[in-house]
Amino acid sequence: MALDNSDVEKIAHLARLEINQSDIDEVTGRISNILAMIDQMQDVDTNAVSPMAHPFDATQRLRPDLVTESNQRDELQKIAPATQDGLFLVPKVIE
Amino acid sequence: MLSKTAAELSQALSRKELSSVELTQAFLDRIATLNPTLNAYITVAAEQALAQAAQADDMLAAGTGGPLTGIPMAHKDIFCTRGVLTTCGSRMLHNFVSPYDATVVERLQSAGVVMLGKTNMDEFAMGSSNETSYYGAVRNPWDTQRVPGGSSGGSAAAVAADLCVMATGTDTGGSIRQPASFCGITGLKPTYGRVSRFGMIAFASSLDQAGPLSKSAEDAALMMNAMAGTDLRDSTSLDHPVEDFTALLQNSLSGLRIGLPKQHFTADLNPAVQQILQDAIKVLEGLGASVSEVDLPHNHLSVPAYYVVAPAEASANLSRFDGVRFGYRCENPLNLEDLYKRSRGEGFGDEVKRRIMVGTYALSAGYYDAYYKKAQKIRRLIKQDFDDAFRDVDVILGPTSPHTAFKLGEKNSDPVTMYLEDIYTIAVNLAGIPGMSLPAGMLNGLPIGMQLVGPAFSEARLLNVAHQFQLNTNWHTMRPEV
């Protein structure tokens, strides 16, 4: 399926990705080519086939609802760009 | 000495012919000389490696070492390593130092290996040439104008150029097997779920699988012994007993039934590659194997189905990189949406952004059934083809890649052409079964890989076939002059 630039802008917004306006034609062309390749799938009748969610039809493993992790706040905060009083500092972005 | 296998070096270490510290230093020296040309490593952890080597020497002296104790290796930069940079080949994680080790890293460390550093890779494992890394392309040691394959290209190039003895890789659509083929080494993608994904940065969760890249099938078996097994920290890890992957290596191939997919041996396959495979098949027949044709009628749909499933899962997995939680953050955001969009727009490379958008589109309202659900149905057809084939044969043999390593930049202009590089490997990931690539010949001075595929949990059998082939050929012992 061929897309136009406005479709790509909408997808980029849904994906929260900034695309430079100067690149938009190229991005649209390349994504359209990928979708054209993917569209080969539509030639196959799959009405009688059930979707495969897992190659071995495995189901999610369950475990007792118990706390197993220890508190590693200090360790985890070491890798943060900025912390204060045991809290992560993030840029002020809420209007 | 540096070109020897882990099995050979293990004997030398246990006989005290050399120490792990000496061996580690020799690899570090070679990395310092050659890495500026090859760009196989993103991070070299010299100090830590020498400390681990000293510990390994203590274990060997005390007689408590195992077959991998003191062996210098490298990890693909997709595996979290405590205290050492883990970038996943992306600007997004340019400063990420993990506070924990991936299970694979932890298990190999328990086996006594020495980690030399972290190897270069396509950004978030998205690529078939190792040209999408934020840290620059890796060069193939057989010809530095050519790609090493991707996405585990740094690991494959490092093993091939003797910048480590062995390395970890990950394979979502062929990313262990294709670079192994291009670099002339042995690579194994295990059954989905046999090796833990905990601490491995997720690309496409239902396809990603960690595995070994090594100089021989025997070394791959030794690595699998350390890597495989259930991990309660990974909900997709399979509860399947861990066997001794070296147990079958010496078995005879008498009676082995090999299937050749008619969809792989067509006029489209380079005749020279075809001839190399036919010669390899003759070697296996000489060892007692028989050959027949098998049919994989939906193989041609594996690339389209993959490029729905993998981007869809990637779009969800990579949503965590939002400019807040870790990694790259844009300068002076105007508001929250601007922070998200610019951090992701500037932090991700073109190929990653393309796949996130394809995935977002395939999962968006109105397109889910036509794309994602359809791809999951085709996935079942592909799996059924393999199930049917394995009723008649024990292993399937074919090419790993359509050709030898291509030139840097040759396929960059068209993503679809690049995607077709994995035409022979992707179906294996969709079906969740094991596959491996091993050197089968040379063409114009470049290696050609042969792919072996087996039913679920048949890794030991694949390693057996590969080991017997390697006992009777010398393709895997060839090394590039760098």
Coordinates of C-alpha atoms in Angstrom, one line a residue:
Chain A
M1 CA 0.0 0.0 0.0
A2 CA 1.5 3.4 -1.0
L3 CA 1.4 6.1 1.6
D4 CA 1.6 9.8 1.1
N5 CA 3.5 12.3 3.2
S6 CA 0.5 13.1 5.5
D7 CA 0.1 9.3 6.3
V8 CA 3.8 9.2 7.3
E9 CA 3.5 12.4 9.4
K10 CA 0.5 10.8 11.2
I11 CA 2.4 7.5 11.8
A12 CA 5.5 9.5 13.0
H13 CA 3.2 11.4 15.5
L14 CA 1.7 8.1 16.8
A15 CA 5.2 6.8 17.3
R16 CA 6.4 10.0 18.8
L17 CA 9.2 10.4 16.3
E18 CA 10.3 13.7 14.9
I19 CA 11.0 13.5 11.1
N20 CA 12.7 16.4 9.4
Q21 CA 10.6 17.9 6.7
S22 CA 13.5 17.7 4.3
D23 CA 13.5 13.9 4.7
I24 CA 9.8 13.3 4.5
D25 CA 9.7 12.4 0.8
E26 CA 12.4 9.9 1.2
V27 CA 10.9 8.3 4.3
T28 CA 7.5 8.1 2.6
G29 CA 9.1 6.4 -0.5
R30 CA 11.0 3.8 1.5
I31 CA 8.1 2.9 3.9
S32 CA 5.9 2.5 0.8
N33 CA 8.4 0.1 -0.7
I34 CA 8.5 -1.9 2.5
L35 CA 4.7 -2.1 2.6
A36 CA 4.6 -3.2 -1.1
M37 CA 6.9 -6.0 -0.2
I38 CA 4.8 -6.9 2.8
D39 CA 1.7 -7.0 0.7
Q40 CA 2.8 -10.3 -0.9
M41 CA 1.1 -11.8 2.2
Q42 CA -2.3 -10.8 0.9
D43 CA -2.1 -13.3 -2.0
V44 CA -2.4 -16.2 0.4
D45 CA -5.7 -17.5 1.7
T46 CA -5.3 -17.8 5.5
N47 CA -9.0 -18.0 6.4
A48 CA -8.7 -21.4 7.8
V49 CA -5.4 -20.7 9.7
S50 CA -5.2 -19.6 13.3
P51 CA -2.7 -17.0 14.2
M52 CA 0.5 -18.3 15.9
A53 CA 1.3 -16.3 19.0
H54 CA 4.1 -18.6 20.2
P55 CA 6.0 -21.3 18.2
F56 CA 5.5 -23.9 20.9
D57 CA 2.0 -22.7 22.0
A58 CA 3.6 -22.0 25.4
T59 CA 1.7 -19.9 27.9
Q60 CA 3.0 -17.3 30.2
R61 CA 4.6 -18.8 33.3
L62 CA 3.0 -17.9 36.6
R63 CA 4.7 -17.4 40.0
P64 CA 3.5 -16.8 43.5
D65 CA 2.6 -13.1 44.0
L66 CA 5.6 -12.4 46.3
V67 CA 8.1 -9.7 46.4
T68 CA 11.4 -11.1 45.2
E69 CA 13.4 -8.0 44.3
S70 CA 15.5 -6.2 46.9
N71 CA 15.6 -2.4 47.0
Q72 CA 18.4 -1.3 44.7
R73 CA 17.5 2.4 44.6
D74 CA 21.1 3.6 45.3
E75 CA 22.5 1.3 42.7
L76 CA 19.9 2.4 40.1
Q77 CA 20.3 6.1 40.8
K78 CA 24.0 5.9 40.1
I79 CA 23.2 5.7 36.4
A80 CA 20.7 8.5 36.3
P81 CA 21.7 11.9 34.8
A82 CA 20.5 13.8 37.8
T83 CA 19.1 12.8 41.3
Q84 CA 18.3 14.7 44.5
D85 CA 17.4 13.3 47.9
G86 CA 16.8 9.9 46.5
L87 CA 14.6 11.1 43.7
F88 CA 15.2 11.1 39.9
L89 CA 15.3 14.6 38.4
V90 CA 13.7 15.0 35.0
P91 CA 13.4 18.1 32.8
K92 CA 10.5 20.4 33.6
V93 CA 8.2 19.7 30.7
I94 CA 4.6 19.8 32.2
E95 CA 3.0 23.0 31.2
Chain B
M1 CA 48.2 -19.0 19.7
L2 CA 45.5 -16.5 19.2
S3 CA 43.9 -18.4 16.4
K4 CA 43.3 -21.5 18.4
T5 CA 39.9 -22.7 19.5
A6 CA 38.6 -22.5 23.1
A7 CA 38.9 -26.3 23.3
E8 CA 42.6 -26.1 22.3
L9 CA 43.4 -23.2 24.6
S10 CA 41.6 -24.8 27.5
Q11 CA 44.1 -27.7 27.3
A12 CA 47.0 -25.3 27.1
L13 CA 45.7 -23.4 30.1
S14 CA 45.2 -26.6 32.2
R15 CA 48.7 -27.8 31.2
K16 CA 50.1 -24.5 32.4
E17 CA 51.7 -23.8 29.1
L18 CA 50.4 -20.3 29.4
S19 CA 48.3 -18.3 31.9
S20 CA 45.0 -16.6 31.2
V21 CA 46.6 -13.3 32.1
E22 CA 49.2 -13.8 29.3
L23 CA 46.5 -14.9 26.9
T24 CA 44.2 -12.0 27.8
Q25 CA 47.1 -9.4 27.4
A26 CA 47.9 -10.9 24.0
F27 CA 44.3 -10.4 22.8
L28 CA 44.2 -6.9 24.3
D29 CA 47.4 -6.0 22.3
R30 CA 45.9 -7.4 19.1
I31 CA 42.7 -5.5 19.7
A32 CA 44.7 -2.3 20.2
T33 CA 46.5 -2.9 16.9
L34 CA 43.6 -4.0 14.7
N35 CA 40.4 -2.5 16.1
P36 CA 41.1 1.0 14.7
T37 CA 40.8 -0.7 11.2
L38 CA 38.0 -3.3 11.9
N39 CA 35.9 -1.3 14.4
A40 CA 34.7 -4.7 15.8
Y41 CA 34.6 -3.5 19.5
I42 CA 32.7 -0.5 20.8
T43 CA 34.2 -0.9 24.3
V44 CA 37.3 -2.7 25.5
A45 CA 37.3 -3.5 29.2
A46 CA 41.0 -4.1 29.6
E47 CA 41.3 -3.6 33.3
Q48 CA 38.3 -5.8 34.2
A49 CA 39.5 -8.5 31.7
L50 CA 42.9 -8.7 33.3
A51 CA 41.3 -8.9 36.8
Q52 CA 39.0 -11.7 35.6
A53 CA 42.0 -13.5 34.0
A54 CA 43.9 -13.4 37.3
Q55 CA 40.9 -14.9 39.0
A56 CA 40.7 -17.6 36.3
D57 CA 44.4 -18.4 36.8
D58 CA 43.7 -18.9 40.5
M59 CA 40.8 -21.2 39.7
L60 CA 43.0 -23.2 37.3
A61 CA 45.8 -23.4 39.9
A62 CA 43.3 -24.7 42.5
G63 CA 41.9 -27.2 40.0
T64 CA 38.4 -25.8 40.2
G65 CA 38.3 -24.5 36.6
G66 CA 36.0 -25.8 33.8
P67 CA 36.5 -26.0 30.0
L68 CA 35.9 -22.3 29.5
T69 CA 37.8 -21.0 32.5
G70 CA 40.3 -18.3 31.5
I71 CA 39.1 -18.1 27.8
P72 CA 38.9 -14.5 26.6
M73 CA 35.7 -13.7 24.8
A74 CA 33.5 -10.8 23.8
H75 CA 29.8 -9.9 24.3
K76 CA 27.6 -8.3 21.7
D77 CA 26.8 -4.8 23.0
I78 CA 23.1 -5.8 23.3
F79 CA 23.8 -7.7 26.5
C80 CA 23.8 -5.7 29.7
T81 CA 27.1 -5.8 31.6
R82 CA 27.4 -4.5 35.1
G83 CA 29.8 -1.5 35.2
V84 CA 30.6 -1.6 31.5
L85 CA 28.9 0.5 28.8
T86 CA 26.0 -1.2 27.0
T87 CA 25.0 0.9 23.9
C88 CA 23.1 -1.5 21.7
G89 CA 24.9 0.3 18.8
S90 CA 22.6 3.4 19.4
R91 CA 23.1 7.0 20.3
M92 CA 20.0 6.4 22.5
L93 CA 22.1 4.4 24.9
H94 CA 25.4 6.2 24.4
N95 CA 26.0 6.6 28.1
F96 CA 24.1 3.6 29.5
V97 CA 26.1 1.6 32.2
S98 CA 23.9 -1.2 33.4
P99 CA 23.6 -1.9 37.1
Y100 CA 23.2 -5.6 36.4
D101 CA 24.5 -8.4 34.2
A102 CA 22.4 -10.2 31.6
T103 CA 21.8 -13.9 32.5
V104 CA 23.9 -15.0 29.6
V105 CA 26.8 -12.8 30.8
E106 CA 26.4 -14.0 34.4
R107 CA 26.3 -17.7 33.3
L108 CA 29.4 -17.4 31.1
Q109 CA 31.2 -15.5 33.9
S110 CA 30.3 -18.3 36.3
A111 CA 32.0 -20.7 33.8
G112 CA 35.2 -18.6 34.3
V113 CA 35.4 -16.7 31.0
V114 CA 37.3 -13.4 30.6
M115 CA 35.3 -10.6 29.0
L116 CA 37.5 -8.5 26.8
G117 CA 34.8 -6.0 25.8
K118 CA 31.6 -5.3 24.0
T119 CA 31.3 -5.8 20.2
N120 CA 29.8 -3.5 17.6
M121 CA 26.4 -4.2 16.1
D122 CA 23.6 -2.8 14.0
E123 CA 21.6 -0.3 16.0
F124 CA 19.2 -2.3 18.2
A125 CA 20.1 -5.4 16.1
M126 CA 18.3 -4.0 13.1
G127 CA 20.4 -4.6 10.0
S128 CA 22.1 -7.2 7.8
S129 CA 25.4 -5.5 7.2
N130 CA 26.5 -3.8 10.5
E131 CA 26.3 -0.4 8.8
T132 CA 23.5 1.0 11.0
S133 CA 25.6 1.3 14.2
Y134 CA 25.9 4.8 15.7
Y135 CA 29.6 3.8 16.3
G136 CA 30.2 3.3 12.6
A137 CA 30.4 0.2 10.3
V138 CA 32.4 -2.9 11.2
R139 CA 34.8 -4.0 8.4
N140 CA 35.1 -7.6 7.3
P141 CA 38.6 -9.0 8.2
W142 CA 38.6 -11.0 4.9
D143 CA 38.3 -7.7 2.9
T144 CA 38.0 -4.4 4.8
Q145 CA 36.0 -2.9 1.9
R146 CA 33.3 -5.4 2.7
V147 CA 30.6 -5.7 5.4
P148 CA 30.9 -8.4 8.1
G149 CA 27.1 -9.1 8.0
G150 CA 24.7 -8.0 10.7
S151 CA 23.6 -7.5 13.2
S152 CA 26.2 -9.5 15.2
G153 CA 28.9 -8.3 12.8
G154 CA 31.2 -7.0 15.5
S155 CA 31.2 -10.4 17.2
A156 CA 31.7 -12.3 14.0
A157 CA 34.6 -10.0 12.8
A158 CA 36.2 -10.2 16.3
V159 CA 36.2 -14.0 16.3
A160 CA 37.3 -14.2 12.6
A161 CA 40.2 -11.8 13.1
D162 CA 41.4 -13.4 16.4
L163 CA 40.3 -10.4 18.5
C164 CA 38.7 -12.9 20.9
V165 CA 38.3 -16.7 21.0
M166 CA 34.5 -16.6 20.9
A167 CA 31.6 -14.2 21.3
T168 CA 28.0 -13.9 22.0
G169 CA 25.5 -12.8 19.4
T170 CA 21.8 -12.5 18.9
D171 CA 19.6 -13.7 16.0
T172 CA 16.2 -12.2 15.3
G173 CA 16.1 -12.9 11.6
G174 CA 19.6 -14.4 10.9
S175 CA 21.9 -12.0 12.8
I176 CA 24.1 -14.8 14.1
R177 CA 24.1 -17.0 11.1
Q178 CA 24.6 -14.4 8.3
P179 CA 27.6 -12.7 9.9
A180 CA 29.1 -16.1 10.7
S181 CA 28.7 -17.0 7.0
F182 CA 30.3 -13.7 5.8
C183 CA 33.2 -14.0 8.3
G184 CA 33.9 -17.7 7.9
I185 CA 33.1 -18.8 11.5
T186 CA 30.5 -21.0 13.2
G187 CA 27.3 -19.5 14.6
L188 CA 24.3 -21.2 16.3
K189 CA 20.8 -19.8 16.8
P190 CA 19.3 -22.0 19.5
T191 CA 15.6 -23.0 19.8
Y192 CA 13.6 -19.9 20.9
G193 CA 13.5 -19.8 24.7
R194 CA 16.5 -22.1 25.3
V195 CA 18.8 -19.2 26.2
S196 CA 17.6 -16.5 28.5
R197 CA 16.7 -13.1 27.2
F198 CA 17.0 -11.4 30.6
G199 CA 19.3 -8.4 30.2
M200 CA 19.4 -8.6 26.5
I201 CA 18.0 -5.4 25.1
A202 CA 14.7 -6.4 23.4
F203 CA 14.2 -5.9 19.6
A204 CA 11.4 -8.4 18.7
S205 CA 10.6 -10.4 21.7
S206 CA 9.0 -13.5 20.0
L207 CA 12.0 -13.9 17.7
D208 CA 15.1 -12.7 19.5
Q209 CA 17.5 -15.5 20.5
A210 CA 21.0 -15.4 22.0
G211 CA 23.6 -17.8 20.8
P212 CA 27.3 -18.5 20.3
L213 CA 29.7 -17.3 17.6
S214 CA 32.9 -19.4 17.6
K215 CA 35.8 -21.0 15.6
S216 CA 34.3 -24.5 15.7
A217 CA 31.1 -26.4 16.5
E218 CA 32.9 -27.9 19.5
D219 CA 33.4 -24.4 21.0
A220 CA 29.8 -23.6 20.2
A221 CA 28.8 -26.7 22.2
L222 CA 31.0 -25.6 25.1
M223 CA 29.4 -22.1 25.1
M224 CA 25.9 -23.6 24.9
N225 CA 26.6 -25.7 28.0
A226 CA 27.3 -22.5 29.9
M227 CA 24.6 -20.3 28.3
A228 CA 21.5 -22.5 28.0
G229 CA 18.8 -23.2 30.6
T230 CA 15.6 -22.0 32.2
D231 CA 15.7 -18.5 33.7
L232 CA 12.9 -17.5 36.1
R233 CA 13.8 -13.9 35.4
D234 CA 12.8 -14.4 31.7
S235 CA 9.1 -15.2 31.3
T236 CA 9.7 -16.5 27.8
S237 CA 12.5 -18.9 28.9
L238 CA 11.4 -22.5 28.3
D239 CA 11.3 -25.0 31.1
H240 CA 13.2 -27.7 29.1
P241 CA 16.0 -29.8 30.6
V242 CA 19.6 -28.7 29.7
E243 CA 21.5 -31.4 28.0
D244 CA 25.3 -31.7 27.6
F245 CA 25.6 -30.1 24.2
T246 CA 29.0 -31.8 23.6
A247 CA 27.5 -35.3 24.3
L248 CA 26.7 -36.2 20.7
L249 CA 29.7 -34.5 19.0
Q250 CA 31.5 -37.8 18.3
N251 CA 28.4 -39.7 17.0
S252 CA 28.6 -41.2 13.6
L253 CA 26.5 -39.6 10.8
S254 CA 25.6 -43.0 9.5
G255 CA 21.8 -43.0 8.7
L256 CA 21.5 -39.2 9.0
R257 CA 18.7 -38.0 6.7
I258 CA 19.4 -34.6 5.2
G259 CA 16.7 -32.6 3.5
L260 CA 17.5 -30.0 0.7
P261 CA 14.7 -27.4 0.4
K262 CA 13.7 -27.2 -3.3
Q263 CA 13.0 -23.5 -2.7
H264 CA 16.6 -22.9 -1.7
F265 CA 18.3 -24.8 -4.6
T266 CA 16.9 -22.9 -7.5
A267 CA 18.3 -21.2 -10.5
D268 CA 18.3 -17.9 -8.5
L269 CA 21.1 -19.3 -6.2
N270 CA 24.6 -18.3 -7.4
P271 CA 25.9 -21.4 -9.2
A272 CA 29.3 -21.1 -7.4
V273 CA 27.5 -21.2 -4.0
Q274 CA 25.4 -24.1 -5.2
Q275 CA 28.6 -26.0 -6.2
I276 CA 30.2 -25.4 -2.8
L277 CA 27.1 -26.7 -1.1
Q278 CA 27.0 -29.8 -3.3
D279 CA 30.7 -30.5 -2.4
A280 CA 29.8 -30.1 1.3
I281 CA 26.8 -32.5 0.8
K282 CA 29.2 -35.1 -0.7
V283 CA 31.4 -34.9 2.4
L284 CA 28.3 -35.6 4.6
E285 CA 27.2 -38.4 2.3
G286 CA 30.7 -39.9 2.6
L287 CA 30.1 -39.9 6.3
G288 CA 27.0 -42.0 6.0
A289 CA 24.2 -39.4 5.5
S290 CA 21.5 -39.7 2.8
V291 CA 20.0 -36.8 1.0
S292 CA 16.4 -36.0 -0.2
E293 CA 14.4 -33.0 -1.4
V294 CA 12.0 -31.3 1.0
D295 CA 9.3 -28.7 0.3
L296 CA 9.0 -25.5 2.2
P297 CA 6.1 -23.9 0.1
H298 CA 5.6 -20.8 2.3
N299 CA 9.3 -19.9 2.6
H300 CA 8.9 -16.9 0.2
L301 CA 6.5 -15.4 2.7
S302 CA 9.0 -15.4 5.5
V303 CA 10.5 -12.0 4.7
P304 CA 7.1 -10.2 4.4
A305 CA 5.7 -11.8 7.6
Y306 CA 8.9 -11.0 9.5
Y307 CA 8.8 -7.4 8.4
V308 CA 5.4 -7.1 10.1
V309 CA 6.0 -9.1 13.2
A310 CA 9.5 -7.8 14.0
P311 CA 8.7 -4.1 13.5
A312 CA 5.4 -4.4 15.4
E313 CA 7.2 -5.9 18.4
A314 CA 10.1 -3.4 18.0
S315 CA 7.7 -0.4 18.0
A316 CA 6.3 -1.6 21.4
N317 CA 9.7 -2.5 22.9
L318 CA 11.4 0.7 21.8
S319 CA 8.6 2.9 23.3
R320 CA 10.6 2.8 26.5
F321 CA 13.3 5.1 25.0
D322 CA 11.4 8.3 25.6
G323 CA 14.1 10.7 26.6
V324 CA 13.2 10.5 30.3
R325 CA 14.1 7.1 31.7
F326 CA 17.6 6.6 30.4
G327 CA 19.9 7.4 27.6
Y328 CA 19.8 10.2 25.1
R329 CA 17.7 13.3 25.9
C330 CA 17.3 16.3 23.5
E331 CA 18.4 19.8 24.5
N332 CA 15.8 22.3 25.8
P333 CA 12.5 20.6 25.2
L334 CA 9.6 22.9 24.7
N335 CA 7.1 20.6 26.2
L336 CA 6.6 16.9 26.9
E337 CA 5.6 15.9 23.4
D338 CA 8.6 17.8 22.0
L339 CA 10.9 16.0 24.5
Y340 CA 9.6 12.6 23.3
K341 CA 9.7 13.4 19.6
R342 CA 13.1 15.1 19.5
S343 CA 14.8 12.7 21.9
R344 CA 13.6 9.7 19.8
G345 CA 14.1 11.5 16.5
E346 CA 17.7 12.5 17.3
G347 CA 18.5 9.4 19.4
F348 CA 17.5 6.7 16.9
G349 CA 19.1 6.1 13.5
D350 CA 17.2 6.0 10.2
E351 CA 16.7 2.2 10.0
V352 CA 15.3 2.0 13.6
K353 CA 12.9 4.9 12.9
R354 CA 11.8 3.2 9.7
R355 CA 11.0 0.0 11.5
I356 CA 9.3 1.7 14.4
M357 CA 7.0 3.4 11.9
V358 CA 6.3 0.2 9.9
G359 CA 5.4 -1.5 13.2
T360 CA 3.3 1.4 14.4
Y361 CA 1.4 1.4 11.1
A362 CA 0.9 -2.4 11.2
L363 CA -0.6 -2.2 14.7
S364 CA -2.7 0.9 14.2
A365 CA -6.5 0.8 14.2
G366 CA -7.8 -0.5 10.9
Y367 CA -4.6 -2.3 9.8
Y368 CA -4.1 -4.8 12.6
D369 CA -6.0 -7.6 10.9
A370 CA -4.6 -7.0 7.5
Y371 CA -1.0 -6.9 8.7
Y372 CA -0.2 -8.2 12.2
K373 CA -2.9 -11.0 12.4
K374 CA -2.2 -12.0 8.8
A375 CA 1.6 -12.3 9.5
Q376 CA 0.9 -14.4 12.6
K377 CA -1.2 -16.8 10.4
I378 CA 1.6 -17.0 7.8
R379 CA 3.9 -17.7 10.7
R380 CA 1.9 -20.8 11.5
L381 CA 2.0 -22.0 7.8
I382 CA 5.8 -21.6 7.8
K383 CA 6.1 -23.5 11.1
Q384 CA 3.8 -26.3 9.6
D385 CA 6.1 -26.5 6.6
F386 CA 9.0 -27.3 8.9
D387 CA 7.0 -29.8 10.9
D388 CA 6.0 -31.6 7.7
A389 CA 9.6 -31.7 6.5
F390 CA 11.0 -33.0 9.7
R391 CA 8.7 -36.1 9.5
D392 CA 11.0 -37.3 6.6
V393 CA 14.4 -35.8 7.5
D394 CA 16.6 -35.1 10.5
V395 CA 18.2 -31.9 9.4
I396 CA 17.7 -29.4 6.6
L397 CA 20.7 -28.1 4.7
G398 CA 21.0 -25.1 2.5
P399 CA 22.8 -21.8 2.0
T400 CA 23.0 -19.3 4.8
S401 CA 23.2 -16.3 2.5
P402 CA 22.7 -15.9 -1.2
H403 CA 26.3 -14.8 -1.7
T404 CA 29.6 -13.8 -0.1
A405 CA 30.0 -10.6 1.9
F406 CA 29.0 -7.5 -0.1
K407 CA 30.8 -4.2 -0.3
L408 CA 30.1 -1.4 2.3
G409 CA 27.4 0.9 1.0
E410 CA 26.3 -1.5 -1.8
K411 CA 22.8 -2.1 -0.5
N412 CA 22.2 0.9 1.7
S413 CA 20.0 2.8 -0.7
D414 CA 17.1 0.3 -0.7
P415 CA 15.9 -1.2 2.6
V416 CA 13.9 -3.9 0.8
T417 CA 17.0 -5.2 -1.1
M418 CA 18.8 -5.3 2.3
Y419 CA 15.9 -7.2 3.9
L420 CA 16.1 -9.9 1.2
E421 CA 19.6 -10.7 2.5
D422 CA 18.0 -12.9 5.1
I423 CA 15.8 -14.8 2.8
Y424 CA 17.2 -18.2 3.9
T425 CA 17.5 -17.5 7.6
I426 CA 14.3 -15.7 8.7
A427 CA 11.8 -18.6 8.5
V428 CA 13.8 -20.4 11.2
N429 CA 13.2 -17.5 13.6
L430 CA 9.5 -17.4 12.8
A431 CA 9.2 -21.1 13.5
G432 CA 11.3 -20.9 16.7
I433 CA 13.6 -23.7 15.7
P434 CA 17.4 -24.0 15.9
G435 CA 19.7 -23.2 13.0
M436 CA 23.4 -22.8 12.5
S437 CA 25.9 -21.6 9.9
L438 CA 29.3 -23.1 9.4
P439 CA 32.1 -22.5 6.8
A440 CA 31.6 -24.7 3.8
G441 CA 34.0 -23.2 1.2
M442 CA 35.6 -20.1 -0.3
L443 CA 34.6 -18.1 -3.3
N444 CA 37.0 -15.4 -4.6
G445 CA 38.9 -15.4 -1.3
L446 CA 35.7 -14.9 0.7
P447 CA 33.9 -17.5 3.0
I448 CA 30.7 -19.2 2.1
G449 CA 28.4 -20.5 4.9
M450 CA 26.2 -23.6 5.0
Q451 CA 23.1 -23.5 7.1
L452 CA 21.8 -26.5 9.1
V453 CA 18.3 -26.4 10.5
G454 CA 16.8 -28.9 12.9
P455 CA 13.5 -29.4 14.8
A456 CA 13.0 -27.7 18.2
F457 CA 15.6 -28.7 20.8
S458 CA 17.9 -30.5 18.3
E459 CA 21.0 -28.2 18.9
A460 CA 23.1 -31.1 20.0
R461 CA 22.3 -33.0 16.8
L462 CA 23.2 -29.9 14.7
L463 CA 26.4 -29.5 16.5
N464 CA 27.2 -33.2 16.0
V465 CA 26.7 -32.8 12.2
A466 CA 28.8 -29.6 12.1
H467 CA 31.6 -31.2 14.2
Q468 CA 31.8 -34.3 12.0
F469 CA 31.9 -32.0 9.0
Q470 CA 34.7 -30.0 10.6
L471 CA 36.7 -33.1 11.4
N472 CA 36.7 -33.9 7.7
T473 CA 37.2 -30.4 6.2
N474 CA 39.4 -27.4 7.0
W475 CA 37.2 -24.5 5.9
H476 CA 36.7 -23.5 9.6
T477 CA 40.4 -23.3 10.2
M478 CA 41.0 -20.7 7.5
R479 CA 41.9 -17.3 8.8
P480 CA 42.0 -13.9 7.1
E481 CA 45.3 -12.0 6.9
V482 CA 44.6 -8.7 8.5

